Amino acid sequence: MIKDIQQEILKLKKEKDICILAHSYQAHEILEIADYSGDSFQLSLLAQKAEQKTIIMCGVRFMAETVKILSPEKTVYLVSPDAGCPMAEQMDKEYIEKVKEEYPDYTVVAYINTTAQLKTICDVCVTSSSALNIVKKLENDKILFIPDCNLGSYVAQNVPEKTVKLLQGGCPAHASVKPEEAELAKKKYPNALLLVHPECQPGVCAQADFIGSTSAIMDYAKNSKHDEFIIGTELSIAEHLQYECPDKRFYPLSQKLMCSNMRITTLMDVYNCILGKSGEEIALDIDTMTAARRSIDKMVELG
Ligand code: 13P
Ligand code: SF4
């Protein structure tokens, strides 16, 4: 059944000149039919390079918006209109405009997990894989980092030459894992390396053997000589790694690492989206796209 739907999707996407992008948190059967999969930064770059005129995003809304902003001439669909990122919606433009008034000489660095509206008033975007590199390269040594205070703390710690102002935002799934859970997991699996996403709390990151984006965690585990890993990011990553590396062992850091929004999309939804029966075409006005693009272009330039 799954194979039949996959075959049908592959046939239709070729006929209709469609490119399917999938974030690494998507289900295995979706990653199998995607033209490209990866972390947020990789998807942004791939979206620009794709030759097809229509792009279907299997992920959450800010990812589809980013594709549209980078390729306004393309038709971009978000497979599941209800798939948002709670962190991206935590802070709106009006609130950040007020904060900016308090910190007028700060450069506003926005995690890509923000709405297109919010990006219009930010100076530069970053992803988890590009944040350190980009913040280091900024001329200003005063940084207002939004919205994720955990990723922001990770940046502040690794770029000590900058003053980083943080706000109270974050990923409900990653931020819910407590440092004590990391301690317990390490005791339970003493031979395993702990690999975590920088959206985790500083007390969790401090115990990690490696900190990186979803793709960086996967690459690290695949290339490592070690054969046991505790995975501190969405549960799907431990599942994908177990499938790809059957001789190694992968233990989820916590069952709380579940992003319900990333799990909304099914293979059938992708099929229906290609058929035009579901999905949402991303429509952003030209002023929003132009203003938001400045911060994304700056990310691509510096990253
Ligand atoms: P990555 O940039 O690592 O793919 O992270 C995106 C995300 O939403 C993690 O929760
Ligand atoms: Fe957003 Fe967290 Fe889900 Fe990533 S895991 S999409 S940051 S809610």
Coordinates of N, CA, C and O in Angstrom, one line a residue, residues 178-239:
K178 N 14.6 18.1 30.9 CA 15.4 18.7 32.0 C 16.8 18.1 32.1 O 17.0 17.0 31.7
P179 N 17.7 18.9 32.6 CA 19.1 18.4 32.7 C 19.2 17.0 33.5 O 20.0 16.2 33.1
E180 N 18.3 16.8 34.5 CA 18.3 15.6 35.2 C 18.0 14.4 34.3 O 18.5 13.3 34.5
E181 N 17.2 14.6 33.3 CA 16.8 13.5 32.3 C 18.1 13.1 31.5 O 18.3 12.0 31.2
A182 N 18.9 14.1 31.2 CA 20.1 13.8 30.5 C 21.1 13.0 31.4 O 21.7 12.1 31.0
E183 N 21.1 13.4 32.7 CA 22.0 12.7 33.6 C 21.6 11.3 33.7 O 22.4 10.3 33.7
L184 N 20.2 11.1 33.9 CA 19.7 9.7 34.0 C 20.0 8.9 32.8 O 20.4 7.7 32.8
A185 N 19.8 9.5 31.6 CA 20.0 8.8 30.3 C 21.5 8.3 30.2 O 21.8 7.2 29.8
K186 N 22.3 9.2 30.6 CA 23.8 8.9 30.5 C 24.2 7.8 31.5 O 25.0 7.0 31.2
K187 N 23.5 7.8 32.7 CA 23.7 6.7 33.6 C 23.2 5.3 33.1 O 23.8 4.3 33.2
K188 N 22.0 5.4 32.4 CA 21.4 4.2 31.9 C 22.2 3.6 30.7 O 22.3 2.4 30.6
Y189 N 22.8 4.5 29.9 CA 23.5 4.1 28.7 C 25.0 4.7 28.8 O 25.3 5.6 28.1
P190 N 25.8 4.1 29.7 CA 27.1 4.7 30.0 C 28.0 4.7 28.8 O 29.0 5.5 28.7
N191 N 27.8 3.8 27.8 CA 28.7 3.8 26.6 C 28.2 4.7 25.5 O 28.9 4.7 24.4
A192 N 27.1 5.3 25.7 CA 26.5 6.1 24.5 C 27.0 7.5 24.6 O 27.2 8.1 25.6
L193 N 27.1 8.1 23.4 CA 27.4 9.5 23.3 C 26.1 10.3 23.3 O 25.1 9.8 22.7
L194 N 26.0 11.4 23.9 CA 24.8 12.3 23.9 C 24.9 13.3 22.8 O 25.8 14.2 22.9
L195 N 24.0 13.3 21.9 CA 23.9 14.2 20.8 C 22.7 15.1 20.9 O 21.6 14.5 20.9
V196 N 22.8 16.4 21.0 CA 21.6 17.2 21.3 C 21.5 18.4 20.3 O 22.5 18.9 19.8
H197 N 20.2 18.8 20.1 CA 19.9 20.0 19.3 C 20.1 21.2 20.3 O 19.7 21.2 21.4
P198 N 20.6 22.3 19.7 CA 20.8 23.5 20.6 C 19.5 24.2 21.1 O 19.6 25.1 21.9
E199 N 18.3 23.7 20.7 CA 17.1 24.2 21.2 C 16.9 23.6 22.6 O 15.9 23.9 23.3
C200 N 17.7 22.6 23.0 CA 17.6 22.1 24.4 C 18.1 23.1 25.4 O 19.0 23.9 25.1
Q201 N 17.7 22.9 26.7 CA 18.2 23.8 27.8 C 19.7 23.8 27.9 O 20.3 22.7 27.7
P202 N 20.3 24.9 28.3 CA 21.8 24.9 28.5 C 22.3 23.8 29.4 O 23.3 23.2 29.2
G203 N 21.5 23.4 30.4 CA 21.9 22.3 31.4 C 21.9 21.0 30.7 O 22.6 20.1 31.1
V204 N 21.2 20.8 29.6 CA 21.2 19.6 28.8 C 22.4 19.6 27.8 O 23.2 18.7 27.7
C205 N 22.5 20.8 27.2 CA 23.6 21.0 26.2 C 25.0 20.8 26.9 O 25.9 20.2 26.3
A206 N 25.1 21.2 28.1 CA 26.4 21.2 28.9 C 26.8 19.7 29.0 O 28.0 19.5 29.2
Q207 N 25.9 18.8 29.0 CA 26.3 17.4 29.2 C 26.5 16.7 27.9 O 26.8 15.5 27.8
A208 N 26.3 17.4 26.7 CA 26.4 16.7 25.4 C 27.8 16.5 24.9 O 28.7 17.2 25.2
D209 N 27.9 15.4 24.1 CA 29.2 15.2 23.5 C 29.2 15.9 22.1 O 30.3 16.2 21.6
F210 N 28.0 16.2 21.6 CA 27.9 16.9 20.4 C 26.6 17.7 20.3 O 25.6 17.2 20.8
I211 N 26.7 19.0 19.8 CA 25.5 19.8 19.7 C 25.4 20.2 18.3 O 26.4 20.7 17.7
G212 N 24.2 20.0 17.6 CA 24.1 20.4 16.2 C 22.7 20.3 15.7 O 21.8 19.9 16.4
S213 N 22.5 20.8 14.5 CA 21.2 20.8 13.8 C 20.8 19.3 13.6 O 21.6 18.4 13.8
T214 N 19.6 19.1 13.1 CA 19.1 17.8 12.9 C 20.0 17.0 11.9 O 20.4 15.9 12.2
S215 N 20.4 17.7 10.8 CA 21.3 17.0 9.9 C 22.7 16.7 10.4 O 23.3 15.7 10.2
A216 N 23.1 17.7 11.2 CA 24.5 17.6 11.8 C 24.5 16.4 12.8 O 25.5 15.6 12.8
I217 N 23.4 16.2 13.6 CA 23.3 15.1 14.5 C 23.4 13.8 13.7 O 24.1 12.9 14.1
M218 N 22.6 13.8 12.6 CA 22.6 12.5 11.8 C 23.9 12.2 11.2 O 24.4 11.1 11.3
D219 N 24.6 13.2 10.7 CA 25.9 13.0 10.0 C 26.9 12.5 11.1 O 27.7 11.7 10.8
Y220 N 26.8 13.2 12.3 CA 27.8 12.8 13.3 C 27.6 11.4 13.7 O 28.6 10.6 13.8
A221 N 26.4 11.0 13.9 CA 26.1 9.6 14.4 C 26.6 8.6 13.3 O 27.2 7.5 13.6
K222 N 26.2 8.9 12.0 CA 26.6 8.0 10.9 C 28.1 7.8 10.8 O 28.6 6.7 10.5
N223 N 28.8 8.9 10.9 CA 30.3 8.9 10.7 C 31.1 8.5 11.9 O 32.3 8.3 11.8
S224 N 30.5 8.5 13.1 CA 31.2 8.2 14.3 C 31.6 6.7 14.4 O 30.9 5.8 13.9
K225 N 32.8 6.5 15.0 CA 33.2 5.1 15.3 C 32.4 4.5 16.4 O 32.4 3.3 16.6
H226 N 31.8 5.4 17.2 CA 31.0 4.9 18.3 C 29.8 4.1 17.8 O 29.3 4.4 16.7
D227 N 29.2 3.3 18.6 CA 28.0 2.6 18.1 C 26.8 2.7 19.0 O 25.8 2.1 18.8
E228 N 26.8 3.6 20.0 CA 25.6 3.9 20.8 C 25.5 5.4 21.0 O 26.4 6.1 21.4
F229 N 24.2 5.8 20.9 CA 24.0 7.3 21.0 C 22.6 7.5 21.7 O 21.7 6.8 21.4
I230 N 22.6 8.6 22.5 CA 21.4 9.1 23.0 C 21.1 10.3 22.2 O 21.9 11.2 22.0
I231 N 19.8 10.4 21.6 CA 19.5 11.4 20.7 C 18.6 12.5 21.3 O 17.4 12.2 21.6
G232 N 19.1 13.7 21.4 CA 18.4 14.8 22.1 C 17.8 15.7 21.1 O 18.0 16.9 21.1
T233 N 16.9 15.1 20.2 CA 16.1 16.0 19.4 C 14.9 15.1 19.0 O 14.7 14.0 19.5
E234 N 14.0 15.6 18.1 CA 12.7 15.0 17.9 C 12.9 13.5 17.7 O 13.8 13.0 17.1
L235 N 11.9 12.7 18.2 CA 12.0 11.3 18.3 C 12.3 10.6 16.9 O 12.9 9.6 16.8
S236 N 11.8 11.3 15.8 CA 11.9 10.7 14.5 C 13.4 10.6 14.1 O 13.7 9.7 13.3
I237 N 14.3 11.4 14.6 CA 15.7 11.3 14.2 C 16.3 10.0 14.7 O 17.1 9.4 14.0
A238 N 16.0 9.6 16.0 CA 16.5 8.4 16.5 C 16.0 7.2 15.6 O 16.7 6.3 15.3
E239 N 14.7 7.3 15.2 CA 14.1 6.3 14.3 C 14.8 6.2 13.0 O 15.1 5.1 12.5

